[in-house]
């Protein structure tokens, strides 16, 4: 069990607020490896916005693809210990996404709830968002509406396809009050965790400092990753096909009949639209 596991007060705060910044920090060597890999991912994908670096592992968890640093982090027992405290002992890693906002022209992530376009039933998931760079108000840190997850409902969203937005699903609901927003500022190597019902977003990056974060998505294995209801036409404006994505049981047992074999025979790639 990680030395920095969440205290009962932190778990209670997560339940109350829908997000938390744990004390845990990623070891410097891993952070350096992930940052080096990020440079490579960006260089190898010149046609893709760096806010859209969805990672599709494939090859099986045991295959350890060359690009192992991100996967190692997502499966790190210390990270899973934190996740377990929030969603229980049976854990599925079902998605990973690097949101890199370049200095000067990083895209806005409009206010949204993730659960609006995620094919998980019953809907339950947490995102571990690791700061690969310092993430501050000036360079477009994550922003949340504390407590907004407590309705356990999906607010009304509308489609907004402006290219200035990193995703095209935008909350449009009378219950939404941006005046209650809180900036989640992090040093590189720190992480935040947020609930699937949490309203969140981030401003554009007009500063001279890049802002990159690596988001890993986990669901309890009591939920089904339901490929038949994956959001049609690419998910949230990002080229990704959630129906075909390989998912991984990273701890405990599957309790919902999840399909862990689909997609495992395909190699790691950035973007899973194919
Ligand atoms: O990185 C960001 O600014 C947004 C992240 C986000 O929307 C998410 O992790 O669900």
CSV table of N, CA and C in Angstrom, one decimal, residues 34-200:
chain,number,residue,atom,x,y,z
A,34,UNK,N,8.3,10.3,-18.9
A,34,UNK,CA,7.0,10.7,-19.5
A,34,UNK,C,7.1,11.9,-20.3
A,35,UNK,N,7.9,12.9,-19.8
A,35,UNK,CA,8.0,14.1,-20.6
A,35,UNK,C,8.8,13.9,-21.9
A,36,UNK,N,9.8,13.0,-21.8
A,36,UNK,CA,10.6,12.7,-23.0
A,36,UNK,C,9.7,12.0,-24.0
A,37,UNK,N,8.9,11.1,-23.5
A,37,UNK,CA,8.0,10.4,-24.4
A,37,UNK,C,6.9,11.4,-25.0
A,38,UNK,N,6.5,12.3,-24.2
A,38,UNK,CA,5.5,13.3,-24.8
A,38,UNK,C,6.1,14.0,-26.0
A,39,UNK,N,7.4,14.4,-25.8
A,39,UNK,CA,8.0,15.1,-27.0
A,39,UNK,C,8.0,14.2,-28.2
A,40,UNK,N,8.2,13.0,-28.0
A,40,UNK,CA,8.2,12.0,-29.1
A,40,UNK,C,6.8,11.9,-29.7
A,41,UNK,N,5.9,11.7,-28.9
A,41,UNK,CA,4.5,11.5,-29.4
A,41,UNK,C,4.1,12.7,-30.2
A,42,UNK,N,4.4,13.9,-29.8
A,42,UNK,CA,4.1,15.1,-30.5
A,42,UNK,C,4.8,15.2,-31.8
A,43,UNK,N,6.1,14.9,-31.8
A,43,UNK,CA,6.9,14.9,-33.0
A,43,UNK,C,6.4,13.8,-34.0
A,44,UNK,N,5.9,12.7,-33.5
A,44,UNK,CA,5.5,11.6,-34.4
A,44,UNK,C,4.1,11.8,-34.9
A,45,UNK,N,3.4,12.8,-34.4
A,45,UNK,CA,2.0,13.0,-34.8
A,45,UNK,C,1.7,14.4,-35.2
A,46,UNK,N,2.4,14.9,-36.2
A,46,UNK,CA,2.3,16.3,-36.6
A,46,UNK,C,0.9,16.7,-37.1
A,47,UNK,N,0.1,15.8,-37.5
A,47,UNK,CA,-1.2,16.1,-38.0
A,47,UNK,C,-2.3,16.1,-36.9
A,48,UNK,N,-1.9,15.9,-35.7
A,48,UNK,CA,-2.9,15.8,-34.6
A,48,UNK,C,-2.7,16.9,-33.6
A,49,UNK,N,-3.7,17.5,-33.2
A,49,UNK,CA,-3.6,18.5,-32.2
A,49,UNK,C,-3.1,17.9,-30.9
A,50,UNK,N,-2.1,18.5,-30.2
A,50,UNK,CA,-1.5,17.9,-29.0
A,50,UNK,C,-2.5,17.8,-27.8
A,51,UNK,N,-3.7,18.4,-28.0
A,51,UNK,CA,-4.7,18.2,-27.0
A,51,UNK,C,-5.5,16.9,-27.2
A,52,UNK,N,-5.2,16.2,-28.3
A,52,UNK,CA,-6.0,15.1,-28.8
A,52,UNK,C,-5.1,13.8,-28.8
A,53,UNK,N,-4.1,13.7,-27.9
A,53,UNK,CA,-3.3,12.5,-28.0
A,53,UNK,C,-3.9,11.4,-27.1
A,54,UNK,N,-4.9,10.8,-27.7
A,54,UNK,CA,-5.5,9.6,-27.1
A,54,UNK,C,-4.6,8.4,-27.3
A,55,UNK,N,-4.2,7.7,-26.2
A,55,UNK,CA,-3.3,6.6,-26.4
A,55,UNK,C,-4.1,5.3,-26.4
A,56,UNK,N,-3.9,4.5,-27.4
A,56,UNK,CA,-4.5,3.1,-27.4
A,56,UNK,C,-3.4,2.1,-27.3
A,57,UNK,N,-3.4,1.4,-26.2
A,57,UNK,CA,-2.2,0.5,-25.9
A,57,UNK,C,-2.1,-0.7,-26.9
A,58,UNK,N,-3.1,-1.6,-26.8
A,58,UNK,CA,-3.0,-2.8,-27.7
A,58,UNK,C,-1.8,-3.6,-27.3
A,59,UNK,N,-1.6,-4.8,-28.0
A,59,UNK,CA,-0.5,-5.6,-27.8
A,59,UNK,C,-0.6,-6.3,-26.4
A,60,UNK,N,-1.6,-6.1,-25.6
A,60,UNK,CA,-1.7,-6.8,-24.4
A,60,UNK,C,-0.9,-6.1,-23.3
A,61,UNK,N,-1.4,-6.1,-22.1
A,61,UNK,CA,-0.7,-5.4,-21.0
A,61,UNK,C,0.7,-5.9,-20.8
A,62,UNK,N,0.8,-7.3,-20.9
A,62,UNK,CA,2.1,-7.9,-20.7
A,62,UNK,C,3.1,-7.7,-21.7
A,63,UNK,N,2.6,-7.2,-22.9
A,63,UNK,CA,3.6,-7.0,-24.0
A,63,UNK,C,4.6,-5.9,-23.8
A,64,UNK,N,4.3,-5.0,-22.9
A,64,UNK,CA,5.2,-3.8,-22.6
A,64,UNK,C,5.6,-3.2,-23.9
A,65,UNK,N,4.7,-2.4,-24.5
A,65,UNK,CA,5.2,-1.7,-25.8
A,65,UNK,C,6.3,-0.8,-25.5
A,66,UNK,N,7.0,-0.4,-26.5
A,66,UNK,CA,8.1,0.5,-26.3
A,66,UNK,C,7.7,1.8,-25.5
A,67,UNK,N,6.4,2.1,-25.8
A,67,UNK,CA,6.0,3.4,-25.1
A,67,UNK,C,5.4,3.0,-23.7
A,68,UNK,N,6.3,2.4,-22.9
A,68,UNK,CA,5.8,1.9,-21.7
A,68,UNK,C,5.6,2.9,-20.5
A,69,UNK,N,6.3,4.0,-20.6
A,69,UNK,CA,6.3,4.9,-19.4
A,69,UNK,C,4.9,5.3,-19.0
A,70,UNK,N,4.0,5.7,-20.0
A,70,UNK,CA,2.7,6.1,-19.7
A,70,UNK,C,1.9,4.9,-19.1
A,71,UNK,N,2.0,3.8,-19.8
A,71,UNK,CA,1.3,2.6,-19.3
A,71,UNK,C,1.7,2.2,-17.9
A,72,UNK,N,3.1,2.2,-17.7
A,72,UNK,CA,3.6,1.9,-16.4
A,72,UNK,C,3.0,2.8,-15.3
A,73,UNK,N,2.9,4.1,-15.6
A,73,UNK,CA,2.3,5.0,-14.7
A,73,UNK,C,0.8,4.7,-14.4
A,74,UNK,N,0.1,4.4,-15.5
A,74,UNK,CA,-1.4,4.1,-15.4
A,74,UNK,C,-1.6,2.8,-14.5
A,75,UNK,N,-0.6,1.9,-14.6
A,75,UNK,CA,-0.8,0.6,-13.9
A,75,UNK,C,0.0,0.6,-12.6
A,76,UNK,N,0.7,1.7,-12.2
A,76,UNK,CA,1.5,1.7,-11.0
A,76,UNK,C,0.7,1.4,-9.8
A,77,UNK,N,1.2,0.4,-9.0
A,77,UNK,CA,0.4,0.0,-7.8
A,77,UNK,C,0.1,1.2,-6.9
A,78,UNK,N,1.0,2.1,-6.8
A,78,UNK,CA,0.7,3.3,-5.9
A,78,UNK,C,-0.4,4.1,-6.4
A,79,UNK,N,-0.5,4.3,-7.8
A,79,UNK,CA,-1.7,5.0,-8.3
A,79,UNK,C,-2.9,4.2,-8.1
A,80,UNK,N,-2.8,2.9,-8.4
A,80,UNK,CA,-4.0,2.0,-8.2
A,80,UNK,C,-4.5,2.0,-6.8
A,81,UNK,N,-3.5,2.1,-5.8
A,81,UNK,CA,-4.0,2.2,-4.4
A,81,UNK,C,-4.9,3.4,-4.2
A,82,UNK,N,-4.5,4.5,-4.8
A,82,UNK,CA,-5.3,5.7,-4.6
A,82,UNK,C,-6.7,5.5,-5.2
A,83,UNK,N,-6.7,4.9,-6.5
A,83,UNK,CA,-7.9,4.7,-7.2
A,83,UNK,C,-8.8,3.7,-6.4
A,84,UNK,N,-8.2,2.7,-5.8
A,84,UNK,CA,-8.9,1.7,-5.1
A,84,UNK,C,-9.7,2.3,-3.9
A,85,UNK,N,-9.1,3.3,-3.3
A,85,UNK,CA,-9.7,3.9,-2.1
A,85,UNK,C,-11.0,4.6,-2.6
A,86,UNK,N,-11.1,5.0,-3.9
A,86,UNK,CA,-12.2,5.7,-4.3
A,86,UNK,C,-13.3,4.9,-5.0
A,87,UNK,N,-12.8,3.8,-5.8
A,87,UNK,CA,-13.8,3.1,-6.5
A,87,UNK,C,-13.8,1.6,-6.2
A,88,UNK,N,-13.0,1.2,-5.2
A,88,UNK,CA,-13.1,-0.2,-4.8
A,88,UNK,C,-12.0,-1.1,-5.4
A,89,UNK,N,-11.9,-2.4,-5.1
A,89,UNK,CA,-10.8,-3.2,-5.4
A,89,UNK,C,-10.7,-3.8,-6.8
A,90,UNK,N,-11.8,-3.7,-7.5
A,90,UNK,CA,-11.9,-4.3,-8.9
A,90,UNK,C,-11.8,-3.1,-9.9
A,91,UNK,N,-10.7,-3.0,-10.6
A,91,UNK,CA,-10.4,-1.8,-11.4
A,91,UNK,C,-10.1,-2.1,-12.8
A,92,UNK,N,-10.8,-1.4,-13.7
A,92,UNK,CA,-10.5,-1.5,-15.1
A,92,UNK,C,-9.9,-0.1,-15.6
A,93,UNK,N,-8.7,-0.2,-16.3
A,93,UNK,CA,-8.1,0.9,-16.9
A,93,UNK,C,-8.7,0.9,-18.3
A,94,UNK,N,-9.5,1.9,-18.7
A,94,UNK,CA,-10.2,1.9,-20.0
A,94,UNK,C,-9.8,3.0,-20.9
A,95,UNK,N,-9.0,3.9,-20.5
A,95,UNK,CA,-8.6,5.0,-21.4
A,95,UNK,C,-7.4,5.8,-20.9
A,96,UNK,N,-6.7,6.4,-21.8
A,96,UNK,CA,-5.6,7.3,-21.5
A,96,UNK,C,-5.5,8.4,-22.5
A,97,UNK,N,-5.2,9.6,-22.1
A,97,UNK,CA,-5.3,10.7,-23.0
A,97,UNK,C,-4.3,11.8,-22.5
A,98,UNK,N,-3.4,12.2,-23.4
A,98,UNK,CA,-2.5,13.3,-23.1
A,98,UNK,C,-3.2,14.6,-23.6
A,99,UNK,N,-3.4,15.5,-22.7
A,99,UNK,CA,-3.9,16.8,-23.1
A,99,UNK,C,-2.8,17.8,-23.0
A,100,UNK,N,-2.1,18.1,-24.1
A,100,UNK,CA,-1.0,19.0,-24.1
A,100,UNK,C,-1.4,20.3,-24.8
A,101,UNK,N,-1.4,21.4,-24.0
A,101,UNK,CA,-1.7,22.7,-24.6
A,101,UNK,C,-0.4,23.5,-24.8
A,102,UNK,N,-0.1,23.6,-26.1
A,102,UNK,CA,1.2,24.3,-26.4
A,102,UNK,C,1.1,25.8,-25.9
A,103,UNK,N,2.3,26.3,-25.6
A,103,UNK,CA,2.4,27.7,-25.2
A,103,UNK,C,1.8,28.6,-26.4
A,104,UNK,N,1.1,29.6,-26.0
A,104,UNK,CA,0.6,30.6,-27.0
A,104,UNK,C,-0.7,30.3,-27.6
A,105,UNK,N,-0.9,29.0,-27.9
A,105,UNK,CA,-2.1,28.7,-28.7
A,105,UNK,C,-2.8,27.4,-28.2
A,106,UNK,N,-2.7,27.0,-27.0
A,106,UNK,CA,-3.3,25.8,-26.4
A,106,UNK,C,-4.8,26.0,-26.4
A,107,UNK,N,-5.6,25.0,-26.8
A,107,UNK,CA,-7.0,25.1,-26.9
A,107,UNK,C,-7.7,25.1,-25.6
A,108,UNK,N,-8.9,25.8,-25.6
A,108,UNK,CA,-9.8,25.8,-24.4
A,108,UNK,C,-10.4,24.4,-24.4
A,109,UNK,N,-10.6,23.8,-23.2
A,109,UNK,CA,-11.5,22.7,-23.0
A,109,UNK,C,-12.7,23.2,-22.4
A,110,UNK,N,-13.8,23.2,-23.1
A,110,UNK,CA,-15.1,23.8,-22.6
A,110,UNK,C,-15.6,23.1,-21.4
A,111,UNK,N,-16.5,23.7,-20.7
A,111,UNK,CA,-17.1,23.1,-19.5
A,111,UNK,C,-17.9,21.9,-19.9
A,112,UNK,N,-17.7,20.7,-19.3
A,112,UNK,CA,-18.4,19.5,-19.7
A,112,UNK,C,-18.3,18.5,-18.5
A,113,UNK,N,-19.1,17.5,-18.6
A,113,UNK,CA,-19.0,16.3,-17.8
A,113,UNK,C,-18.5,15.2,-18.7
A,114,UNK,N,-17.5,14.4,-18.2
A,114,UNK,CA,-17.0,13.3,-19.0
A,114,UNK,C,-18.1,12.3,-19.3
A,115,UNK,N,-18.9,12.0,-18.3
A,115,UNK,CA,-19.9,11.0,-18.4
A,115,UNK,C,-20.9,11.2,-19.6
A,116,UNK,N,-20.9,12.4,-20.1
A,116,UNK,CA,-21.8,12.7,-21.2
A,116,UNK,C,-21.5,11.9,-22.4
A,117,UNK,N,-20.3,11.5,-22.6
A,117,UNK,CA,-19.9,10.7,-23.8
A,117,UNK,C,-19.2,9.4,-23.6
A,118,UNK,N,-19.2,8.9,-22.3
A,118,UNK,CA,-18.4,7.7,-22.0
A,118,UNK,C,-19.4,6.5,-21.9
A,119,UNK,N,-19.0,5.4,-22.6
A,119,UNK,CA,-19.9,4.3,-22.7
A,119,UNK,C,-19.8,3.3,-21.5
A,120,UNK,N,-20.1,3.8,-20.3
A,120,UNK,CA,-19.9,2.9,-19.1
A,120,UNK,C,-21.2,2.9,-18.4
A,121,UNK,N,-21.7,1.7,-18.1
A,121,UNK,CA,-23.0,1.5,-17.4
A,121,UNK,C,-22.9,0.5,-16.3
A,122,UNK,N,-23.3,0.7,-15.1
A,122,UNK,CA,-23.7,2.0,-14.6
A,122,UNK,C,-22.5,3.0,-14.7
A,123,UNK,N,-22.8,4.3,-14.9
A,123,UNK,CA,-21.8,5.2,-15.1
A,123,UNK,C,-21.0,5.5,-13.8
A,124,UNK,N,-19.8,5.1,-13.8
A,124,UNK,CA,-18.9,5.3,-12.7
A,124,UNK,C,-17.5,5.3,-13.2
A,125,UNK,N,-16.7,6.3,-12.8
A,125,UNK,CA,-15.3,6.3,-13.3
A,125,UNK,C,-14.6,7.4,-12.6
A,126,UNK,N,-13.2,7.3,-12.5
A,126,UNK,CA,-12.4,8.4,-12.0
A,126,UNK,C,-11.3,8.7,-13.0
A,127,UNK,N,-10.9,9.9,-13.1
A,127,UNK,CA,-9.7,10.3,-13.9
A,127,UNK,C,-8.6,10.7,-13.0
A,128,UNK,N,-7.4,10.1,-13.2
A,128,UNK,CA,-6.2,10.6,-12.5
A,128,UNK,C,-5.5,11.5,-13.5
A,129,UNK,N,-5.4,12.7,-13.2
A,129,UNK,CA,-4.8,13.7,-14.1
A,129,UNK,C,-3.4,14.2,-13.6
A,130,UNK,N,-2.4,13.7,-14.3
A,130,UNK,CA,-1.0,14.0,-13.8
A,130,UNK,C,-0.5,15.2,-14.6
A,131,UNK,N,0.1,16.1,-13.9
A,131,UNK,CA,0.7,17.3,-14.5
A,131,UNK,C,2.1,16.9,-15.0
A,132,UNK,N,2.3,17.0,-16.3
A,132,UNK,CA,3.6,16.7,-16.9
A,132,UNK,C,4.4,18.0,-16.9
A,133,UNK,N,3.7,19.1,-16.9
A,133,UNK,CA,4.3,20.5,-16.7
A,133,UNK,C,3.6,21.1,-15.5
A,134,UNK,N,4.2,22.2,-15.0
A,134,UNK,CA,3.4,22.9,-14.0
A,134,UNK,C,2.1,23.4,-14.7
A,135,UNK,N,1.0,23.3,-14.0
A,135,UNK,CA,-0.3,23.6,-14.5
A,135,UNK,C,-0.9,24.7,-13.7
A,136,UNK,N,-1.0,25.9,-14.2
A,136,UNK,CA,-1.4,27.1,-13.4
A,136,UNK,C,-2.5,27.8,-14.2
A,137,UNK,N,-3.1,28.7,-13.4
A,137,UNK,CA,-4.1,29.6,-14.0
A,137,UNK,C,-3.7,30.2,-15.3
A,138,UNK,N,-2.4,30.7,-15.3
A,138,UNK,CA,-1.9,31.4,-16.5
A,138,UNK,C,-1.8,30.5,-17.8
A,139,UNK,N,-1.5,29.2,-17.6
A,139,UNK,CA,-1.3,28.4,-18.8
A,139,UNK,C,-2.5,27.4,-19.0
A,140,UNK,N,-3.6,27.7,-18.3
A,140,UNK,CA,-4.8,26.9,-18.6
A,140,UNK,C,-5.0,25.6,-17.8
A,141,UNK,N,-4.8,25.8,-16.4
A,141,UNK,CA,-5.0,24.6,-15.6
A,141,UNK,C,-6.4,24.1,-15.6
A,142,UNK,N,-6.6,22.9,-15.1
A,142,UNK,CA,-7.9,22.3,-15.0
A,142,UNK,C,-8.7,23.1,-14.0
A,143,UNK,N,-10.0,23.3,-14.3
A,143,UNK,CA,-10.9,24.0,-13.4
A,143,UNK,C,-12.1,23.1,-13.2
A,144,UNK,N,-12.6,23.2,-11.9
A,144,UNK,CA,-13.7,22.3,-11.6
A,144,UNK,C,-14.8,23.1,-10.8
A,145,UNK,N,-16.0,22.6,-10.8
A,145,UNK,CA,-17.1,23.1,-10.0
A,145,UNK,C,-17.2,22.2,-8.8
A,146,UNK,N,-16.6,22.5,-7.6
A,146,UNK,CA,-16.7,21.6,-6.5
A,146,UNK,C,-18.1,21.2,-6.2
A,147,UNK,N,-18.3,19.9,-5.9
A,147,UNK,CA,-19.6,19.4,-5.5
A,147,UNK,C,-20.6,19.2,-6.7
A,148,UNK,N,-20.2,19.5,-7.9
A,148,UNK,CA,-21.2,19.4,-9.0
A,148,UNK,C,-21.5,18.0,-9.3
A,149,UNK,N,-20.6,17.0,-8.9
A,149,UNK,CA,-20.9,15.6,-9.2
A,149,UNK,C,-22.0,15.1,-8.3
A,150,UNK,N,-22.4,15.8,-7.3
A,150,UNK,CA,-23.3,15.2,-6.3
A,150,UNK,C,-24.7,15.0,-6.8
A,151,UNK,N,-25.1,15.7,-7.9
A,151,UNK,CA,-26.4,15.4,-8.5
A,151,UNK,C,-26.5,14.0,-9.1
A,152,UNK,N,-25.3,13.5,-9.4
A,152,UNK,CA,-25.2,12.2,-10.1
A,152,UNK,C,-26.1,12.2,-11.4
A,153,UNK,N,-26.2,13.3,-12.0
A,153,UNK,CA,-26.9,13.4,-13.3
A,153,UNK,C,-26.1,14.1,-14.3
A,154,UNK,N,-26.4,13.8,-15.6
A,154,UNK,CA,-25.7,14.4,-16.7
A,154,UNK,C,-26.5,15.7,-17.1
A,155,UNK,N,-25.8,16.8,-17.0
A,155,UNK,CA,-26.4,18.1,-17.4
A,155,UNK,C,-26.6,18.1,-18.9
A,156,UNK,N,-27.4,19.0,-19.4
A,156,UNK,CA,-27.6,19.1,-20.8
A,156,UNK,C,-26.4,19.7,-21.4
A,157,UNK,N,-25.9,19.1,-22.5
A,157,UNK,CA,-24.8,19.6,-23.3
A,157,UNK,C,-25.3,19.9,-24.7
A,158,UNK,N,-24.5,20.8,-25.4
A,158,UNK,CA,-24.8,21.1,-26.8
A,158,UNK,C,-23.5,20.9,-27.6
A,159,UNK,N,-23.7,20.8,-28.9
A,159,UNK,CA,-22.6,20.6,-29.8
A,159,UNK,C,-22.0,21.9,-30.1
A,160,UNK,N,-20.7,22.1,-30.0
A,160,UNK,CA,-20.0,23.4,-30.4
A,160,UNK,C,-18.8,23.0,-31.1
A,161,UNK,N,-18.8,23.2,-32.4
A,161,UNK,CA,-17.6,22.6,-33.2
A,161,UNK,C,-16.6,23.7,-33.6
A,162,UNK,N,-16.5,24.8,-32.8
A,162,UNK,CA,-15.5,25.8,-33.1
A,162,UNK,C,-14.1,25.2,-33.0
A,163,UNK,N,-13.2,25.4,-33.9
A,163,UNK,CA,-11.9,24.8,-33.8
A,163,UNK,C,-11.1,25.3,-32.6
A,164,UNK,N,-11.5,26.4,-31.9
A,164,UNK,CA,-10.8,26.9,-30.8
A,164,UNK,C,-11.0,26.0,-29.5
A,165,UNK,N,-11.9,25.0,-29.7
A,165,UNK,CA,-12.3,24.1,-28.5
A,165,UNK,C,-11.7,22.8,-28.7
A,166,UNK,N,-11.1,22.2,-27.6
A,166,UNK,CA,-10.5,20.9,-27.7
A,166,UNK,C,-11.5,19.8,-27.8
A,167,UNK,N,-12.7,20.0,-27.3
A,167,UNK,CA,-13.8,19.0,-27.4
A,167,UNK,C,-15.0,19.7,-27.9
A,168,UNK,N,-16.0,19.0,-28.4
A,168,UNK,CA,-17.2,19.7,-29.0
A,168,UNK,C,-18.4,19.6,-28.1
A,169,UNK,N,-18.3,19.0,-27.0
A,169,UNK,CA,-19.4,18.9,-26.0
A,169,UNK,C,-19.3,19.9,-25.0
A,170,UNK,N,-20.3,20.8,-24.9
A,170,UNK,CA,-20.3,22.0,-24.0
A,170,UNK,C,-21.5,22.0,-23.1
A,171,UNK,N,-21.3,22.1,-21.8
A,171,UNK,CA,-22.5,22.1,-20.9
A,171,UNK,C,-23.4,23.3,-21.2
A,172,UNK,N,-24.7,23.1,-21.2
A,172,UNK,CA,-25.6,24.2,-21.5
A,172,UNK,C,-26.9,23.9,-20.6
A,173,UNK,N,-26.8,24.3,-19.4
A,173,UNK,CA,-27.7,23.8,-18.4
A,173,UNK,C,-27.9,24.9,-17.3
A,174,UNK,N,-29.1,25.2,-16.9
A,174,UNK,CA,-29.4,26.3,-16.0
A,174,UNK,C,-28.7,26.0,-14.6
A,175,UNK,N,-28.4,24.8,-14.3
A,175,UNK,CA,-27.8,24.5,-13.0
A,175,UNK,C,-26.3,24.9,-13.0
A,176,UNK,N,-25.7,25.1,-14.2
A,176,UNK,CA,-24.3,25.4,-14.2
A,176,UNK,C,-24.0,26.8,-13.8
A,177,UNK,N,-23.0,27.0,-12.9
A,177,UNK,CA,-22.7,28.4,-12.4
A,177,UNK,C,-21.2,28.5,-12.4
A,178,UNK,N,-20.6,29.1,-13.5
A,178,UNK,CA,-19.2,29.2,-13.6
A,178,UNK,C,-18.6,30.0,-12.4
A,179,UNK,N,-19.4,30.8,-11.8
A,179,UNK,CA,-18.9,31.7,-10.7
A,179,UNK,C,-18.4,30.8,-9.5
A,180,UNK,N,-18.7,29.5,-9.5
A,180,UNK,CA,-18.3,28.7,-8.4
A,180,UNK,C,-17.0,27.9,-8.8
A,181,UNK,N,-16.4,28.2,-9.9
A,181,UNK,CA,-15.2,27.5,-10.4
A,181,UNK,C,-14.0,27.6,-9.6
A,182,UNK,N,-13.2,26.6,-9.4
A,182,UNK,CA,-12.0,26.6,-8.7
A,182,UNK,C,-10.9,26.1,-9.6
A,183,UNK,N,-9.7,26.8,-9.6
A,183,UNK,CA,-8.6,26.4,-10.4
A,183,UNK,C,-7.8,25.3,-9.6
A,184,UNK,N,-7.5,24.2,-10.4
A,184,UNK,CA,-6.7,23.1,-9.8
A,184,UNK,C,-5.2,23.3,-10.2
A,185,UNK,N,-4.5,24.1,-9.5
A,185,UNK,CA,-3.1,24.4,-9.9
A,185,UNK,C,-2.2,23.3,-9.3
A,186,UNK,N,-1.3,22.8,-10.2
A,186,UNK,CA,-0.4,21.7,-9.8
A,186,UNK,C,1.0,21.9,-10.2
A,187,UNK,N,2.0,21.4,-9.4
A,187,UNK,CA,3.4,21.4,-9.9
A,187,UNK,C,3.5,20.2,-10.8
A,188,UNK,N,4.5,20.2,-11.6
A,188,UNK,CA,4.8,19.0,-12.5
A,188,UNK,C,5.1,17.8,-11.5
A,189,UNK,N,4.4,16.7,-11.8
A,189,UNK,CA,4.6,15.5,-10.9
A,189,UNK,C,3.5,15.4,-9.9
A,190,UNK,N,2.7,16.4,-9.7
A,190,UNK,CA,1.5,16.3,-8.9
A,190,UNK,C,0.3,15.8,-9.7
A,191,UNK,N,-0.7,15.3,-9.0
A,191,UNK,CA,-1.9,14.9,-9.8
A,191,UNK,C,-3.2,15.2,-9.0
A,192,UNK,N,-4.2,15.3,-9.8
A,192,UNK,CA,-5.6,15.5,-9.3
A,192,UNK,C,-6.4,14.3,-9.7
A,193,UNK,N,-7.5,14.0,-9.0
A,193,UNK,CA,-8.4,12.9,-9.3
A,193,UNK,C,-9.8,13.5,-9.3
A,194,UNK,N,-10.5,13.3,-10.4
A,194,UNK,CA,-11.9,13.8,-10.4
A,194,UNK,C,-12.9,12.7,-10.9
A,195,UNK,N,-14.1,12.9,-10.4
A,195,UNK,CA,-15.3,12.0,-10.6
A,195,UNK,C,-15.9,12.2,-12.0
A,196,UNK,N,-16.5,11.2,-12.5
A,196,UNK,CA,-17.1,11.2,-13.8
A,196,UNK,C,-18.2,12.2,-14.0
A,197,UNK,N,-18.9,12.6,-12.9
A,197,UNK,CA,-20.0,13.5,-13.0
A,197,UNK,C,-19.5,15.0,-12.7
A,198,UNK,N,-18.2,15.1,-12.4
A,198,UNK,CA,-17.7,16.5,-12.1
A,198,UNK,C,-17.7,17.4,-13.3
A,199,UNK,N,-18.3,18.6,-13.1
A,199,UNK,CA,-18.2,19.6,-14.2
A,199,UNK,C,-16.8,20.2,-14.2
A,200,UNK,N,-16.1,20.2,-15.4
A,200,UNK,CA,-14.8,20.7,-15.4
A,200,UNK,C,-14.5,21.2,-16.8
